[in-house]
Amino acid sequence: MVKAPIPHPILSTSRLTLRQFRADDAEGMHRCFSDAGAMRFWDHAVHSKASESERSVRRFIDCTPTYYRFWAVAEAASDRCIGMVNYHDGHMRSRRVTIGYIVDPARQREGIAFEAVGAMLDFCFGELGLHRVQAFIHPDNTASRKLAEKLGFRCEGRLRDHLRVGGEWRDEMLYALLAKDDRGWKQNPLLA
């Protein structure tokens, strides 16, 4: 018997709705996952087939909130999926998670990731009562590193050969935000 997915809380900003994934979000996620530029720093290979993205979306729907949760980032007006934010590697006893995010390449540089991640961080620190949120970012991913810093994350160092994608080992930069730190997204009127 298939278990029913655990409902996600819906998070809202002035332009976005972060909601549970649905099967029809696969097309929006395929725009992200099939783009080599968007995926060059991701933890898996580019999806060459729509069925690969459909499989990923099915996995995003069924989650274990104490360990991981994925939100579809949708335009508030149209409910069209334009990306994803998530927490994973949850250690709820230690009140710590790791986050990830991706936005449709055609919609990058519009502040969408800042807005969506900020809303998720409010949930993580508020509803979940987390103490620490961390992000592992490729050293060459300047845009993501700037986003993390704008959100208030601090770089804690370089982890050598920390991630293996295909047969290649990659370094990652460890960024972290603590509950007591200043929160850069709080000054943004879009999140009010």
Coordinates of C-alpha atoms in Angstrom, one line a residue:
M1 CA 0.0 0.0 0.0
V2 CA 1.3 3.4 -1.0
K3 CA 1.5 5.9 1.9
A4 CA 0.0 9.3 1.4
P5 CA 2.5 12.1 1.1
I6 CA 2.9 14.3 4.2
P7 CA 1.4 17.7 3.4
H8 CA 3.7 20.6 3.1
P9 CA 3.1 23.9 4.7
I10 CA 2.5 26.5 2.0
L11 CA 5.0 29.5 2.2
S12 CA 4.2 32.8 0.5
T13 CA 5.9 35.9 -0.5
S14 CA 4.6 38.8 -2.6
R15 CA 5.6 37.1 -5.9
L16 CA 5.9 33.4 -5.0
T17 CA 4.2 30.4 -3.5
L18 CA 6.3 27.6 -2.1
R19 CA 4.2 24.5 -2.1
Q20 CA 4.3 20.8 -2.3
F21 CA 5.4 19.4 -5.7
R22 CA 2.8 17.9 -8.1
A23 CA 3.3 15.6 -11.0
D24 CA 2.6 18.5 -13.5
D25 CA 5.6 20.4 -12.1
A26 CA 8.0 18.0 -14.0
E27 CA 8.0 20.3 -17.0
G28 CA 9.2 23.3 -15.0
M29 CA 11.9 21.3 -13.2
H30 CA 13.0 19.9 -16.5
R31 CA 13.8 23.4 -17.7
C32 CA 16.2 23.6 -14.7
F33 CA 17.6 20.0 -14.8
S34 CA 18.1 19.9 -18.6
D35 CA 20.2 23.1 -18.7
A36 CA 23.9 22.4 -18.6
G37 CA 24.7 25.9 -17.3
A38 CA 22.2 25.6 -14.4
M39 CA 23.4 22.1 -13.6
R40 CA 27.2 22.6 -13.8
F41 CA 27.4 23.0 -10.0
W42 CA 24.6 20.6 -9.0
D43 CA 25.1 17.2 -7.3
H44 CA 23.9 15.1 -10.3
A45 CA 24.3 15.1 -14.0
V46 CA 22.1 17.0 -16.5
H47 CA 18.8 15.3 -17.3
S48 CA 18.7 14.6 -21.0
K49 CA 15.2 13.0 -20.8
A50 CA 12.0 14.4 -19.4
S51 CA 11.4 11.1 -17.7
E52 CA 14.4 11.7 -15.5
S53 CA 12.9 15.0 -14.3
E54 CA 9.5 13.3 -13.8
R55 CA 11.2 10.7 -11.6
S56 CA 12.9 13.4 -9.5
V57 CA 9.5 15.2 -9.0
R58 CA 7.9 12.0 -7.8
R59 CA 10.7 11.8 -5.2
F60 CA 10.2 15.4 -4.2
I61 CA 6.5 14.7 -3.5
D62 CA 7.1 11.9 -1.1
C63 CA 9.4 13.2 1.7
T64 CA 10.4 12.6 5.2
P65 CA 10.1 16.0 6.8
T66 CA 12.5 15.2 9.7
Y67 CA 15.2 14.5 7.1
Y68 CA 14.3 16.3 3.9
R69 CA 11.5 18.4 2.3
F70 CA 11.3 19.9 -1.2
W71 CA 9.1 22.9 -2.2
A72 CA 8.1 23.8 -5.7
V73 CA 8.8 27.5 -6.2
A74 CA 5.8 28.8 -8.2
E75 CA 4.7 32.2 -9.5
A76 CA 2.0 33.4 -7.1
A77 CA -0.2 34.6 -10.0
S78 CA 0.0 31.6 -12.3
D79 CA 1.1 28.8 -10.0
R80 CA 3.6 27.8 -12.6
C81 CA 6.7 26.0 -11.2
I82 CA 9.9 27.9 -11.8
G83 CA 12.3 26.2 -9.5
M84 CA 12.8 24.5 -6.2
V85 CA 14.1 25.0 -2.6
N86 CA 14.8 22.3 -0.2
Y87 CA 16.3 21.2 3.1
H88 CA 17.9 17.8 3.4
D89 CA 20.4 16.0 5.5
G90 CA 18.2 16.9 8.5
H91 CA 19.6 16.4 12.0
M92 CA 16.6 17.5 14.0
R93 CA 18.1 16.4 17.3
S94 CA 21.0 18.7 16.5
R95 CA 18.6 21.3 15.0
R96 CA 20.5 21.4 11.8
V97 CA 19.8 21.0 8.0
T98 CA 21.5 21.6 4.7
I99 CA 19.7 23.6 2.0
G100 CA 19.6 23.6 -1.8
Y101 CA 17.9 25.7 -4.5
I102 CA 17.6 26.0 -8.2
V103 CA 15.7 28.5 -10.4
D104 CA 14.7 28.2 -14.1
P105 CA 17.7 29.7 -16.0
A106 CA 15.3 32.0 -17.9
R107 CA 14.2 33.5 -14.5
Q108 CA 17.6 33.9 -12.9
R109 CA 18.8 37.3 -11.7
E110 CA 15.3 38.4 -10.8
G111 CA 15.7 37.9 -7.0
I112 CA 13.6 34.7 -7.1
A113 CA 16.1 32.5 -5.3
F114 CA 16.7 35.2 -2.6
E115 CA 12.9 35.5 -2.0
A116 CA 12.3 31.7 -2.0
V117 CA 15.2 30.8 0.1
G118 CA 14.4 33.6 2.6
A119 CA 10.8 32.2 3.0
M120 CA 12.2 28.7 3.6
L121 CA 14.7 30.0 6.1
D122 CA 11.9 31.7 8.0
F123 CA 10.2 28.3 8.2
C124 CA 13.4 26.5 9.2
F125 CA 14.2 28.9 12.0
G126 CA 10.6 29.7 13.0
E127 CA 8.5 26.6 12.7
L128 CA 11.2 23.9 12.9
G129 CA 13.2 25.8 15.6
L130 CA 16.5 25.1 13.9
H131 CA 19.8 26.4 15.3
R132 CA 21.9 26.0 12.1
V133 CA 21.3 26.0 8.4
Q134 CA 24.1 25.2 6.1
A135 CA 24.8 25.2 2.3
F136 CA 27.6 23.4 0.4
I137 CA 28.5 25.5 -2.6
H138 CA 31.0 24.9 -5.4
P139 CA 33.9 27.3 -5.1
D140 CA 33.3 28.6 -8.7
N141 CA 29.6 29.2 -8.2
T142 CA 29.9 32.9 -7.6
A143 CA 26.2 33.6 -7.9
S144 CA 25.3 31.1 -5.3
R145 CA 28.0 32.2 -2.9
K146 CA 26.9 35.9 -3.3
L147 CA 23.3 34.8 -2.6
A148 CA 24.3 32.9 0.6
E149 CA 26.2 36.0 1.8
K150 CA 23.3 38.3 1.0
L151 CA 21.1 36.0 3.1
G152 CA 23.5 36.3 6.0
F153 CA 25.4 33.0 5.7
R154 CA 29.1 33.0 6.6
C155 CA 31.7 31.0 4.8
E156 CA 33.3 28.5 7.2
G157 CA 35.9 27.1 4.8
R158 CA 36.7 24.8 1.9
L159 CA 36.0 21.1 2.0
R160 CA 38.4 19.3 -0.3
D161 CA 37.1 16.5 -2.4
H162 CA 33.8 16.6 -0.5
L163 CA 31.4 15.7 -3.3
R164 CA 31.6 13.1 -6.1
V165 CA 29.6 13.7 -9.2
G166 CA 30.0 11.0 -11.8
G167 CA 33.6 10.1 -11.5
E168 CA 34.8 13.5 -10.5
W169 CA 35.6 14.7 -7.0
R170 CA 34.7 18.3 -6.2
D171 CA 35.6 20.8 -3.5
E172 CA 32.8 22.6 -1.8
M173 CA 32.6 25.8 0.3
L174 CA 30.7 25.4 3.6
Y175 CA 28.4 28.3 4.4
A176 CA 26.3 28.4 7.6
L177 CA 23.7 30.6 9.1
L178 CA 22.9 30.4 12.8
A179 CA 19.6 31.3 14.5
K180 CA 21.4 34.1 16.3
D181 CA 22.9 35.6 13.2
D182 CA 21.6 38.7 11.3
R183 CA 19.2 37.6 8.6
G184 CA 19.8 39.5 5.3
W185 CA 16.5 38.6 3.8
K186 CA 14.5 40.3 6.6
Q187 CA 15.2 43.8 5.1
N188 CA 13.6 42.9 1.8
P189 CA 10.1 44.4 1.3
L190 CA 9.2 41.5 -1.1
L191 CA 9.2 39.1 1.9
A192 CA 7.0 41.2 4.1

